[in-house]
JSON list of C-alpha atoms in Angstrom, two decimals:
[
{"chain": "V", "resi": 16, "resn": "GLY", "atom": "CA", "xyz": [-10.87, 76.43, -39.47]},
{"chain": "V", "resi": 17, "resn": "ALA", "atom": "CA", "xyz": [-7.11, 76.50, -39.31]},
{"chain": "V", "resi": 18, "resn": "VAL", "atom": "CA", "xyz": [-5.45, 79.59, -40.72]},
{"chain": "V", "resi": 19, "resn": "VAL", "atom": "CA", "xyz": [-1.95, 80.21, -41.95]},
{"chain": "V", "resi": 20, "resn": "SER", "atom": "CA", "xyz": [-0.81, 83.76, -42.50]},
{"chain": "V", "resi": 21, "resn": "GLN", "atom": "CA", "xyz": [2.09, 85.16, -44.48]},
{"chain": "V", "resi": 22, "resn": "HIS", "atom": "CA", "xyz": [3.75, 88.52, -44.31]},
{"chain": "V", "resi": 23, "resn": "PRO", "atom": "CA", "xyz": [4.34, 90.55, -46.34]},
{"chain": "V", "resi": 24, "resn": "SER", "atom": "CA", "xyz": [1.86, 89.83, -49.10]},
{"chain": "V", "resi": 25, "resn": "ARG", "atom": "CA", "xyz": [3.88, 91.73, -51.65]},
{"chain": "V", "resi": 26, "resn": "VAL", "atom": "CA", "xyz": [7.47, 92.90, -51.85]},
{"chain": "V", "resi": 27, "resn": "ILE", "atom": "CA", "xyz": [9.23, 94.97, -54.47]},
{"chain": "V", "resi": 28, "resn": "CYS", "atom": "CA", "xyz": [12.94, 95.37, -53.88]},
{"chain": "V", "resi": 29, "resn": "LYS", "atom": "CA", "xyz": [16.19, 96.20, -55.61]},
{"chain": "V", "resi": 30, "resn": "SER", "atom": "CA", "xyz": [18.61, 93.55, -56.75]},
{"chain": "V", "resi": 31, "resn": "GLY", "atom": "CA", "xyz": [21.02, 92.55, -53.99]},
{"chain": "V", "resi": 32, "resn": "THR", "atom": "CA", "xyz": [18.53, 93.12, -51.18]},
{"chain": "V", "resi": 33, "resn": "SER", "atom": "CA", "xyz": [17.65, 90.35, -48.73]},
{"chain": "V", "resi": 34, "resn": "VAL", "atom": "CA", "xyz": [13.96, 89.76, -48.15]},
{"chain": "V", "resi": 35, "resn": "LYS", "atom": "CA", "xyz": [12.40, 87.96, -45.20]},
{"chain": "V", "resi": 36, "resn": "ILE", "atom": "CA", "xyz": [9.00, 86.28, -45.47]},
{"chain": "V", "resi": 37, "resn": "GLU", "atom": "CA", "xyz": [7.13, 85.09, -42.39]},
{"chain": "V", "resi": 38, "resn": "CYS", "atom": "CA", "xyz": [4.72, 82.19, -42.21]},
{"chain": "V", "resi": 39, "resn": "ARG", "atom": "CA", "xyz": [2.56, 81.78, -39.12]},
{"chain": "V", "resi": 40, "resn": "SER", "atom": "CA", "xyz": [0.07, 79.17, -38.06]},
{"chain": "V", "resi": 41, "resn": "LEU", "atom": "CA", "xyz": [-2.56, 81.18, -36.22]},
{"chain": "V", "resi": 42, "resn": "ASP", "atom": "CA", "xyz": [-4.57, 78.64, -34.25]},
{"chain": "V", "resi": 43, "resn": "PHE", "atom": "CA", "xyz": [-2.48, 75.50, -34.25]},
{"chain": "V", "resi": 44, "resn": "GLN", "atom": "CA", "xyz": [1.09, 74.43, -33.75]},
{"chain": "V", "resi": 45, "resn": "ALA", "atom": "CA", "xyz": [3.15, 73.22, -36.67]},
{"chain": "V", "resi": 46, "resn": "THR", "atom": "CA", "xyz": [6.41, 71.40, -36.12]},
{"chain": "V", "resi": 47, "resn": "THR", "atom": "CA", "xyz": [6.73, 71.16, -39.88]},
{"chain": "V", "resi": 48, "resn": "MET", "atom": "CA", "xyz": [6.03, 73.79, -42.49]},
{"chain": "V", "resi": 49, "resn": "PHE", "atom": "CA", "xyz": [6.67, 73.75, -46.22]},
{"chain": "V", "resi": 50, "resn": "TRP", "atom": "CA", "xyz": [7.87, 76.47, -48.55]},
{"chain": "V", "resi": 51, "resn": "TYR", "atom": "CA", "xyz": [6.84, 76.49, -52.21]},
{"chain": "V", "resi": 52, "resn": "ARG", "atom": "CA", "xyz": [7.66, 78.71, -55.13]},
{"chain": "V", "resi": 53, "resn": "GLN", "atom": "CA", "xyz": [5.45, 79.30, -58.13]},
{"chain": "V", "resi": 54, "resn": "PHE", "atom": "CA", "xyz": [6.56, 80.99, -61.34]},
{"chain": "V", "resi": 55, "resn": "PRO", "atom": "CA", "xyz": [3.95, 82.39, -63.75]},
{"chain": "V", "resi": 56, "resn": "LYS", "atom": "CA", "xyz": [1.96, 79.74, -65.59]},
{"chain": "V", "resi": 57, "resn": "GLN", "atom": "CA", "xyz": [3.71, 76.99, -63.64]},
{"chain": "V", "resi": 58, "resn": "SER", "atom": "CA", "xyz": [2.72, 74.85, -60.69]},
{"chain": "V", "resi": 59, "resn": "LEU", "atom": "CA", "xyz": [3.94, 75.01, -57.13]},
{"chain": "V", "resi": 60, "resn": "MET", "atom": "CA", "xyz": [7.40, 73.59, -56.60]},
{"chain": "V", "resi": 61, "resn": "LEU", "atom": "CA", "xyz": [8.44, 72.50, -53.14]},
{"chain": "V", "resi": 62, "resn": "MET", "atom": "CA", "xyz": [11.59, 74.33, -52.10]},
{"chain": "V", "resi": 63, "resn": "ALA", "atom": "CA", "xyz": [12.18, 73.05, -48.59]},
{"chain": "V", "resi": 64, "resn": "THR", "atom": "CA", "xyz": [10.70, 71.55, -45.47]},
{"chain": "V", "resi": 65, "resn": "SER", "atom": "CA", "xyz": [11.02, 73.69, -42.37]},
{"chain": "V", "resi": 66, "resn": "ASN", "atom": "CA", "xyz": [11.48, 71.72, -39.14]},
{"chain": "V", "resi": 67, "resn": "GLU", "atom": "CA", "xyz": [10.99, 73.30, -35.74]},
{"chain": "V", "resi": 68, "resn": "GLY", "atom": "CA", "xyz": [14.16, 73.02, -33.69]},
{"chain": "V", "resi": 69, "resn": "SER", "atom": "CA", "xyz": [16.30, 71.56, -36.45]},
{"chain": "V", "resi": 70, "resn": "LYS", "atom": "CA", "xyz": [17.69, 72.33, -39.87]},
{"chain": "V", "resi": 71, "resn": "ALA", "atom": "CA", "xyz": [15.47, 72.68, -42.87]},
{"chain": "V", "resi": 72, "resn": "THR", "atom": "CA", "xyz": [15.46, 70.01, -45.56]},
{"chain": "V", "resi": 73, "resn": "TYR", "atom": "CA", "xyz": [15.99, 71.42, -49.03]},
{"chain": "V", "resi": 74, "resn": "GLU", "atom": "CA", "xyz": [14.83, 69.94, -52.30]},
{"chain": "V", "resi": 75, "resn": "GLN", "atom": "CA", "xyz": [17.33, 69.15, -54.99]},
{"chain": "V", "resi": 76, "resn": "GLY", "atom": "CA", "xyz": [18.50, 72.23, -56.83]},
{"chain": "V", "resi": 77, "resn": "VAL", "atom": "CA", "xyz": [17.49, 74.70, -54.11]},
{"chain": "V", "resi": 78, "resn": "GLU", "atom": "CA", "xyz": [20.45, 76.61, -52.67]},
{"chain": "V", "resi": 79, "resn": "LYS", "atom": "CA", "xyz": [20.33, 76.50, -48.89]},
{"chain": "V", "resi": 80, "resn": "ASP", "atom": "CA", "xyz": [22.66, 79.47, -48.56]},
{"chain": "V", "resi": 81, "resn": "LYS", "atom": "CA", "xyz": [20.43, 81.58, -50.75]},
{"chain": "V", "resi": 82, "resn": "PHE", "atom": "CA", "xyz": [17.11, 80.59, -49.19]},
{"chain": "V", "resi": 83, "resn": "LEU", "atom": "CA", "xyz": [17.60, 80.65, -45.44]},
{"chain": "V", "resi": 84, "resn": "ILE", "atom": "CA", "xyz": [14.89, 79.00, -43.39]},
{"chain": "V", "resi": 85, "resn": "ASN", "atom": "CA", "xyz": [14.42, 79.40, -39.68]},
{"chain": "V", "resi": 86, "resn": "HIS", "atom": "CA", "xyz": [11.66, 77.62, -37.78]},
{"chain": "V", "resi": 87, "resn": "ALA", "atom": "CA", "xyz": [12.02, 79.49, -34.51]},
{"chain": "V", "resi": 88, "resn": "SER", "atom": "CA", "xyz": [8.83, 78.38, -32.80]},
{"chain": "V", "resi": 89, "resn": "LEU", "atom": "CA", "xyz": [5.90, 76.04, -33.22]},
{"chain": "V", "resi": 90, "resn": "THR", "atom": "CA", "xyz": [3.93, 78.75, -34.99]},
{"chain": "V", "resi": 91, "resn": "LEU", "atom": "CA", "xyz": [6.51, 80.62, -37.04]},
{"chain": "V", "resi": 92, "resn": "SER", "atom": "CA", "xyz": [8.78, 79.81, -39.95]},
{"chain": "V", "resi": 93, "resn": "THR", "atom": "CA", "xyz": [10.72, 82.41, -41.91]},
{"chain": "V", "resi": 94, "resn": "LEU", "atom": "CA", "xyz": [12.21, 82.27, -45.38]},
{"chain": "V", "resi": 95, "resn": "THR", "atom": "CA", "xyz": [14.93, 84.78, -46.20]},
{"chain": "V", "resi": 96, "resn": "VAL", "atom": "CA", "xyz": [15.87, 85.27, -49.83]},
{"chain": "V", "resi": 97, "resn": "THR", "atom": "CA", "xyz": [19.43, 86.55, -49.60]},
{"chain": "V", "resi": 98, "resn": "SER", "atom": "CA", "xyz": [20.89, 88.89, -52.18]},
{"chain": "V", "resi": 99, "resn": "ALA", "atom": "CA", "xyz": [17.79, 88.64, -54.31]},
{"chain": "V", "resi": 100, "resn": "HIS", "atom": "CA", "xyz": [18.07, 88.88, -58.09]},
{"chain": "V", "resi": 101, "resn": "PRO", "atom": "CA", "xyz": [15.38, 89.36, -60.74]},
{"chain": "V", "resi": 102, "resn": "GLU", "atom": "CA", "xyz": [15.25, 85.61, -61.39]},
{"chain": "V", "resi": 103, "resn": "ASP", "atom": "CA", "xyz": [14.10, 85.15, -57.78]},
{"chain": "V", "resi": 104, "resn": "SER", "atom": "CA", "xyz": [10.92, 87.08, -58.58]},
{"chain": "V", "resi": 105, "resn": "SER", "atom": "CA", "xyz": [8.13, 84.63, -57.89]},
{"chain": "V", "resi": 106, "resn": "PHE", "atom": "CA", "xyz": [5.13, 83.77, -55.76]},
{"chain": "V", "resi": 107, "resn": "TYR", "atom": "CA", "xyz": [6.28, 82.18, -52.49]},
{"chain": "V", "resi": 108, "resn": "ILE", "atom": "CA", "xyz": [3.72, 80.15, -50.53]},
{"chain": "V", "resi": 109, "resn": "CYS", "atom": "CA", "xyz": [4.02, 78.33, -47.24]},
{"chain": "V", "resi": 110, "resn": "SER", "atom": "CA", "xyz": [1.88, 75.53, -45.92]},
{"chain": "V", "resi": 111, "resn": "ALA", "atom": "CA", "xyz": [1.48, 73.67, -42.67]},
{"chain": "V", "resi": 112, "resn": "PRO", "atom": "CA", "xyz": [-0.19, 70.39, -41.78]},
{"chain": "V", "resi": 113, "resn": "ARG", "atom": "CA", "xyz": [-2.52, 70.80, -38.84]},
{"chain": "V", "resi": 114, "resn": "THR", "atom": "CA", "xyz": [-0.95, 67.90, -37.04]},
{"chain": "V", "resi": 115, "resn": "GLU", "atom": "CA", "xyz": [1.57, 65.35, -38.08]},
{"chain": "V", "resi": 116, "resn": "VAL", "atom": "CA", "xyz": [-1.01, 62.63, -38.41]},
{"chain": "V", "resi": 117, "resn": "THR", "atom": "CA", "xyz": [-3.37, 64.29, -40.82]},
{"chain": "V", "resi": 118, "resn": "ASN", "atom": "CA", "xyz": [-3.16, 64.79, -44.54]},
{"chain": "V", "resi": 119, "resn": "GLU", "atom": "CA", "xyz": [-4.83, 68.17, -44.40]},
{"chain": "V", "resi": 120, "resn": "GLN", "atom": "CA", "xyz": [-2.56, 71.09, -45.15]},
{"chain": "V", "resi": 121, "resn": "PHE", "atom": "CA", "xyz": [-3.31, 74.76, -44.88]},
{"chain": "V", "resi": 122, "resn": "PHE", "atom": "CA", "xyz": [-1.74, 77.26, -47.19]},
{"chain": "V", "resi": 123, "resn": "GLY", "atom": "CA", "xyz": [-0.75, 80.81, -46.51]},
{"chain": "V", "resi": 124, "resn": "PRO", "atom": "CA", "xyz": [-2.01, 83.49, -48.90]},
{"chain": "V", "resi": 125, "resn": "GLY", "atom": "CA", "xyz": [1.39, 83.77, -50.54]},
{"chain": "V", "resi": 126, "resn": "THR", "atom": "CA", "xyz": [4.00, 86.49, -50.96]},
{"chain": "V", "resi": 127, "resn": "ARG", "atom": "CA", "xyz": [4.62, 87.99, -54.35]},
{"chain": "V", "resi": 128, "resn": "LEU", "atom": "CA", "xyz": [8.26, 89.01, -54.68]},
{"chain": "V", "resi": 129, "resn": "THR", "atom": "CA", "xyz": [9.41, 91.30, -57.44]},
{"chain": "V", "resi": 130, "resn": "VAL", "atom": "CA", "xyz": [13.13, 92.03, -57.69]},
{"chain": "V", "resi": 131, "resn": "LEU", "atom": "CA", "xyz": [14.03, 94.98, -59.89]},
{"chain": "U", "resi": 18, "resn": "ARG", "atom": "CA", "xyz": [9.25, 61.87, -66.15]},
{"chain": "U", "resi": 19, "resn": "LYS", "atom": "CA", "xyz": [7.42, 64.27, -63.85]},
{"chain": "U", "resi": 20, "resn": "GLU", "atom": "CA", "xyz": [6.12, 62.83, -60.59]},
{"chain": "U", "resi": 21, "resn": "VAL", "atom": "CA", "xyz": [2.62, 64.16, -61.25]},
{"chain": "U", "resi": 22, "resn": "GLU", "atom": "CA", "xyz": [1.37, 64.92, -64.74]},
{"chain": "U", "resi": 23, "resn": "GLN", "atom": "CA", "xyz": [-1.87, 66.52, -65.84]},
{"chain": "U", "resi": 24, "resn": "ASP", "atom": "CA", "xyz": [-3.69, 67.37, -69.04]},
{"chain": "U", "resi": 25, "resn": "PRO", "atom": "CA", "xyz": [-2.06, 70.54, -70.35]},
{"chain": "U", "resi": 26, "resn": "GLY", "atom": "CA", "xyz": [-5.28, 72.47, -70.97]},
{"chain": "U", "resi": 27, "resn": "PRO", "atom": "CA", "xyz": [-6.61, 75.08, -71.15]},
{"chain": "U", "resi": 28, "resn": "PHE", "atom": "CA", "xyz": [-10.17, 73.81, -71.22]},
{"chain": "U", "resi": 29, "resn": "ASN", "atom": "CA", "xyz": [-12.71, 76.31, -72.54]},
{"chain": "U", "resi": 30, "resn": "VAL", "atom": "CA", "xyz": [-16.27, 75.10, -71.98]},
{"chain": "U", "resi": 31, "resn": "PRO", "atom": "CA", "xyz": [-19.77, 76.64, -71.97]},
{"chain": "U", "resi": 32, "resn": "GLU", "atom": "CA", "xyz": [-21.80, 76.90, -68.80]},
{"chain": "U", "resi": 33, "resn": "GLY", "atom": "CA", "xyz": [-23.56, 73.65, -67.99]},
{"chain": "U", "resi": 34, "resn": "ALA", "atom": "CA", "xyz": [-20.97, 71.47, -69.69]},
{"chain": "U", "resi": 35, "resn": "THR", "atom": "CA", "xyz": [-19.37, 68.45, -68.11]},
{"chain": "U", "resi": 36, "resn": "VAL", "atom": "CA", "xyz": [-15.59, 68.50, -68.04]},
{"chain": "U", "resi": 37, "resn": "ALA", "atom": "CA", "xyz": [-13.08, 65.85, -66.99]},
{"chain": "U", "resi": 38, "resn": "PHE", "atom": "CA", "xyz": [-9.50, 66.28, -65.87]},
{"chain": "U", "resi": 39, "resn": "ASN", "atom": "CA", "xyz": [-6.97, 63.49, -65.82]},
{"chain": "U", "resi": 40, "resn": "CYS", "atom": "CA", "xyz": [-3.78, 63.03, -63.86]},
{"chain": "U", "resi": 41, "resn": "THR", "atom": "CA", "xyz": [-1.11, 60.34, -63.59]},
{"chain": "U", "resi": 42, "resn": "TYR", "atom": "CA", "xyz": [1.53, 59.85, -60.92]},
{"chain": "U", "resi": 43, "resn": "SER", "atom": "CA", "xyz": [4.79, 57.99, -61.16]},
{"chain": "U", "resi": 44, "resn": "ASN", "atom": "CA", "xyz": [5.42, 56.68, -57.65]},
{"chain": "U", "resi": 45, "resn": "SER", "atom": "CA", "xyz": [3.31, 53.61, -56.99]},
{"chain": "U", "resi": 46, "resn": "ALA", "atom": "CA", "xyz": [3.87, 53.95, -53.25]},
{"chain": "U", "resi": 47, "resn": "SER", "atom": "CA", "xyz": [2.06, 57.30, -53.09]},
{"chain": "U", "resi": 48, "resn": "GLN", "atom": "CA", "xyz": [-0.62, 57.21, -50.44]},
{"chain": "U", "resi": 49, "resn": "SER", "atom": "CA", "xyz": [-2.85, 60.23, -50.54]},
{"chain": "U", "resi": 50, "resn": "PHE", "atom": "CA", "xyz": [-4.30, 62.15, -53.43]},
{"chain": "U", "resi": 51, "resn": "PHE", "atom": "CA", "xyz": [-6.08, 65.46, -53.76]},
{"chain": "U", "resi": 52, "resn": "TRP", "atom": "CA", "xyz": [-7.51, 67.97, -56.15]},
{"chain": "U", "resi": 53, "resn": "TYR", "atom": "CA", "xyz": [-6.80, 71.59, -55.32]},
{"chain": "U", "resi": 54, "resn": "ARG", "atom": "CA", "xyz": [-8.21, 74.66, -56.95]},
{"chain": "U", "resi": 55, "resn": "GLN", "atom": "CA", "xyz": [-6.14, 77.77, -57.49]},
{"chain": "U", "resi": 56, "resn": "ASP", "atom": "CA", "xyz": [-7.55, 81.10, -58.56]},
{"chain": "U", "resi": 57, "resn": "CYS", "atom": "CA", "xyz": [-5.34, 83.62, -60.28]},
{"chain": "U", "resi": 58, "resn": "ARG", "atom": "CA", "xyz": [-2.66, 85.04, -57.98]},
{"chain": "U", "resi": 59, "resn": "LYS", "atom": "CA", "xyz": [-4.06, 83.25, -54.95]},
{"chain": "U", "resi": 60, "resn": "GLU", "atom": "CA", "xyz": [-3.00, 80.30, -52.84]},
{"chain": "U", "resi": 61, "resn": "PRO", "atom": "CA", "xyz": [-4.32, 76.80, -53.69]},
{"chain": "U", "resi": 62, "resn": "LYS", "atom": "CA", "xyz": [-7.38, 75.62, -51.81]},
{"chain": "U", "resi": 63, "resn": "LEU", "atom": "CA", "xyz": [-8.35, 72.02, -51.20]},
{"chain": "U", "resi": 64, "resn": "LEU", "atom": "CA", "xyz": [-11.23, 70.97, -53.44]},
{"chain": "U", "resi": 65, "resn": "MET", "atom": "CA", "xyz": [-11.46, 67.35, -52.42]},
{"chain": "U", "resi": 66, "resn": "SER", "atom": "CA", "xyz": [-9.50, 64.31, -51.39]},
{"chain": "U", "resi": 67, "resn": "VAL", "atom": "CA", "xyz": [-9.48, 61.30, -53.71]},
{"chain": "U", "resi": 68, "resn": "TYR", "atom": "CA", "xyz": [-10.16, 57.79, -52.47]},
{"chain": "U", "resi": 69, "resn": "SER", "atom": "CA", "xyz": [-9.93, 54.41, -54.17]},
{"chain": "U", "resi": 70, "resn": "SER", "atom": "CA", "xyz": [-13.67, 53.94, -53.84]},
{"chain": "U", "resi": 71, "resn": "GLY", "atom": "CA", "xyz": [-14.31, 57.21, -55.61]},
{"chain": "U", "resi": 72, "resn": "ASN", "atom": "CA", "xyz": [-15.98, 60.14, -53.94]},
{"chain": "U", "resi": 73, "resn": "GLU", "atom": "CA", "xyz": [-18.49, 62.77, -54.86]},
{"chain": "U", "resi": 74, "resn": "ASP", "atom": "CA", "xyz": [-19.14, 66.25, -53.55]},
{"chain": "U", "resi": 75, "resn": "GLY", "atom": "CA", "xyz": [-22.05, 67.90, -55.25]},
{"chain": "U", "resi": 76, "resn": "ARG", "atom": "CA", "xyz": [-21.13, 68.47, -58.88]},
{"chain": "U", "resi": 77, "resn": "PHE", "atom": "CA", "xyz": [-17.61, 67.16, -58.38]},
{"chain": "U", "resi": 78, "resn": "THR", "atom": "CA", "xyz": [-16.59, 63.50, -58.61]},
{"chain": "U", "resi": 79, "resn": "ALA", "atom": "CA", "xyz": [-13.07, 62.22, -58.05]},
{"chain": "U", "resi": 80, "resn": "GLN", "atom": "CA", "xyz": [-11.75, 58.78, -58.92]},
{"chain": "U", "resi": 81, "resn": "LEU", "atom": "CA", "xyz": [-8.51, 56.97, -58.18]},
{"chain": "U", "resi": 82, "resn": "ASN", "atom": "CA", "xyz": [-7.17, 53.96, -60.04]},
{"chain": "U", "resi": 83, "resn": "ARG", "atom": "CA", "xyz": [-4.14, 52.68, -58.18]},
{"chain": "U", "resi": 84, "resn": "ALA", "atom": "CA", "xyz": [-3.37, 49.97, -60.70]},
{"chain": "U", "resi": 85, "resn": "SER", "atom": "CA", "xyz": [-3.06, 52.53, -63.49]},
{"chain": "U", "resi": 86, "resn": "GLN", "atom": "CA", "xyz": [-1.73, 55.28, -61.18]},
{"chain": "U", "resi": 87, "resn": "TYR", "atom": "CA", "xyz": [-4.43, 57.53, -62.51]},
{"chain": "U", "resi": 88, "resn": "ILE", "atom": "CA", "xyz": [-6.62, 60.17, -60.89]},
{"chain": "U", "resi": 89, "resn": "SER", "atom": "CA", "xyz": [-9.57, 61.98, -62.39]},
{"chain": "U", "resi": 90, "resn": "LEU", "atom": "CA", "xyz": [-11.89, 64.85, -61.58]},
{"chain": "U", "resi": 91, "resn": "LEU", "atom": "CA", "xyz": [-15.29, 65.27, -63.19]},
{"chain": "U", "resi": 92, "resn": "ILE", "atom": "CA", "xyz": [-17.20, 68.53, -62.97]},
{"chain": "U", "resi": 93, "resn": "ARG", "atom": "CA", "xyz": [-20.85, 68.42, -63.96]},
{"chain": "U", "resi": 94, "resn": "ASP", "atom": "CA", "xyz": [-23.07, 71.36, -64.85]},
{"chain": "U", "resi": 95, "resn": "SER", "atom": "CA", "xyz": [-20.09, 73.71, -64.81]},
{"chain": "U", "resi": 96, "resn": "LYS", "atom": "CA", "xyz": [-20.58, 77.25, -63.54]},
{"chain": "U", "resi": 97, "resn": "LEU", "atom": "CA", "xyz": [-18.78, 80.46, -64.36]},
{"chain": "U", "resi": 98, "resn": "SER", "atom": "CA", "xyz": [-17.36, 80.37, -60.85]},
{"chain": "U", "resi": 99, "resn": "ASP", "atom": "CA", "xyz": [-15.63, 77.07, -61.61]},
{"chain": "U", "resi": 100, "resn": "SER", "atom": "CA", "xyz": [-13.11, 78.94, -63.78]},
{"chain": "U", "resi": 101, "resn": "ALA", "atom": "CA", "xyz": [-9.75, 78.36, -62.14]},
{"chain": "U", "resi": 102, "resn": "THR", "atom": "CA", "xyz": [-6.66, 76.18, -62.36]},
{"chain": "U", "resi": 103, "resn": "TYR", "atom": "CA", "xyz": [-7.13, 72.67, -61.02]},
{"chain": "U", "resi": 104, "resn": "LEU", "atom": "CA", "xyz": [-4.11, 71.03, -59.45]},
{"chain": "U", "resi": 105, "resn": "CYS", "atom": "CA", "xyz": [-3.63, 67.31, -59.03]},
{"chain": "U", "resi": 106, "resn": "VAL", "atom": "CA", "xyz": [-1.67, 66.70, -55.84]},
{"chain": "U", "resi": 107, "resn": "VAL", "atom": "CA", "xyz": [0.01, 63.65, -54.36]},
{"chain": "U", "resi": 108, "resn": "ASN", "atom": "CA", "xyz": [0.96, 63.45, -50.71]},
{"chain": "U", "resi": 109, "resn": "MET", "atom": "CA", "xyz": [4.29, 61.75, -50.11]},
{"chain": "U", "resi": 110, "resn": "TRP", "atom": "CA", "xyz": [3.52, 61.45, -46.41]},
{"chain": "U", "resi": 111, "resn": "MET", "atom": "CA", "xyz": [4.16, 57.75, -46.00]},
{"chain": "U", "resi": 112, "resn": "ILE", "atom": "CA", "xyz": [7.23, 57.64, -48.14]},
{"chain": "U", "resi": 113, "resn": "TYR", "atom": "CA", "xyz": [9.25, 60.44, -46.63]},
{"chain": "U", "resi": 114, "resn": "ASN", "atom": "CA", "xyz": [7.53, 60.53, -43.23]},
{"chain": "U", "resi": 115, "resn": "GLN", "atom": "CA", "xyz": [7.73, 64.30, -43.25]},
{"chain": "U", "resi": 116, "resn": "GLY", "atom": "CA", "xyz": [4.23, 65.18, -42.25]},
{"chain": "U", "resi": 117, "resn": "GLY", "atom": "CA", "xyz": [2.72, 65.76, -45.61]},
{"chain": "U", "resi": 118, "resn": "LYS", "atom": "CA", "xyz": [5.06, 66.62, -48.45]},
{"chain": "U", "resi": 119, "resn": "LEU", "atom": "CA", "xyz": [2.82, 67.56, -51.37]},
{"chain": "U", "resi": 120, "resn": "ILE", "atom": "CA", "xyz": [3.83, 67.13, -54.98]},
{"chain": "U", "resi": 121, "resn": "PHE", "atom": "CA", "xyz": [1.81, 69.26, -57.38]},
{"chain": "U", "resi": 122, "resn": "GLY", "atom": "CA", "xyz": [0.96, 68.63, -60.99]},
{"chain": "U", "resi": 123, "resn": "GLN", "atom": "CA", "xyz": [1.41, 71.53, -63.37]},
{"chain": "U", "resi": 124, "resn": "GLY", "atom": "CA", "xyz": [-2.28, 72.36, -63.23]},
{"chain": "U", "resi": 125, "resn": "THR", "atom": "CA", "xyz": [-5.04, 72.49, -65.81]},
{"chain": "U", "resi": 126, "resn": "GLU", "atom": "CA", "xyz": [-6.72, 75.78, -66.52]},
{"chain": "U", "resi": 127, "resn": "LEU", "atom": "CA", "xyz": [-10.49, 75.77, -66.86]},
{"chain": "U", "resi": 128, "resn": "SER", "atom": "CA", "xyz": [-12.43, 78.65, -68.35]},
{"chain": "U", "resi": 129, "resn": "VAL", "atom": "CA", "xyz": [-16.21, 78.43, -68.25]},
{"chain": "U", "resi": 130, "resn": "LYS", "atom": "CA", "xyz": [-17.93, 80.80, -70.65]},
{"chain": "U", "resi": 131, "resn": "PRO", "atom": "CA", "xyz": [-21.53, 82.08, -70.56]}
]
């Protein structure tokens, strides 16, 4: 089946550091990928839609200058948390639909970010 | 009002019990509906899609009532391995035409005890 990978799986960093998270579709191309954030005991919240070759679309309340998204190729999207602070500590998950005409989405294994 | 709302839980049930989860969604134009399962500290995994005619997969039965904007999941003969958080999910595909924007409910935690 389709696989989506994320790297790194876990990051612990100091406040003020920028952290880059990669999301890759391993056996299919994804012109669109999605980035979610999940705080403890809460559900996944969509942060932004990553579009290959164009700007990302951010959900209301998500700072585009803080969460930089780059969809450089049909198999790779990156999320950079700039100047991370402890309140950015969360579980970040990406997903990708296999094609743009199917409802099936595949999730990456997630990246757990801890900002000290 | 949240776009997707679920029973708050947690549900603590003995093995073999039947348990039902409910979910409501606010946007009547929503097109696709799913139940996902999420284990602790892991990514969500698709459990089943939900169709208007209702669908069954082994011990799991999902129902959709478009008129009431209501989705349900029934688990029969629950197993210890069913312990997880169950997420009701609506796909906003047709509305935003963005290739599958998923809106998640807050999740209902299920704990199956021996």
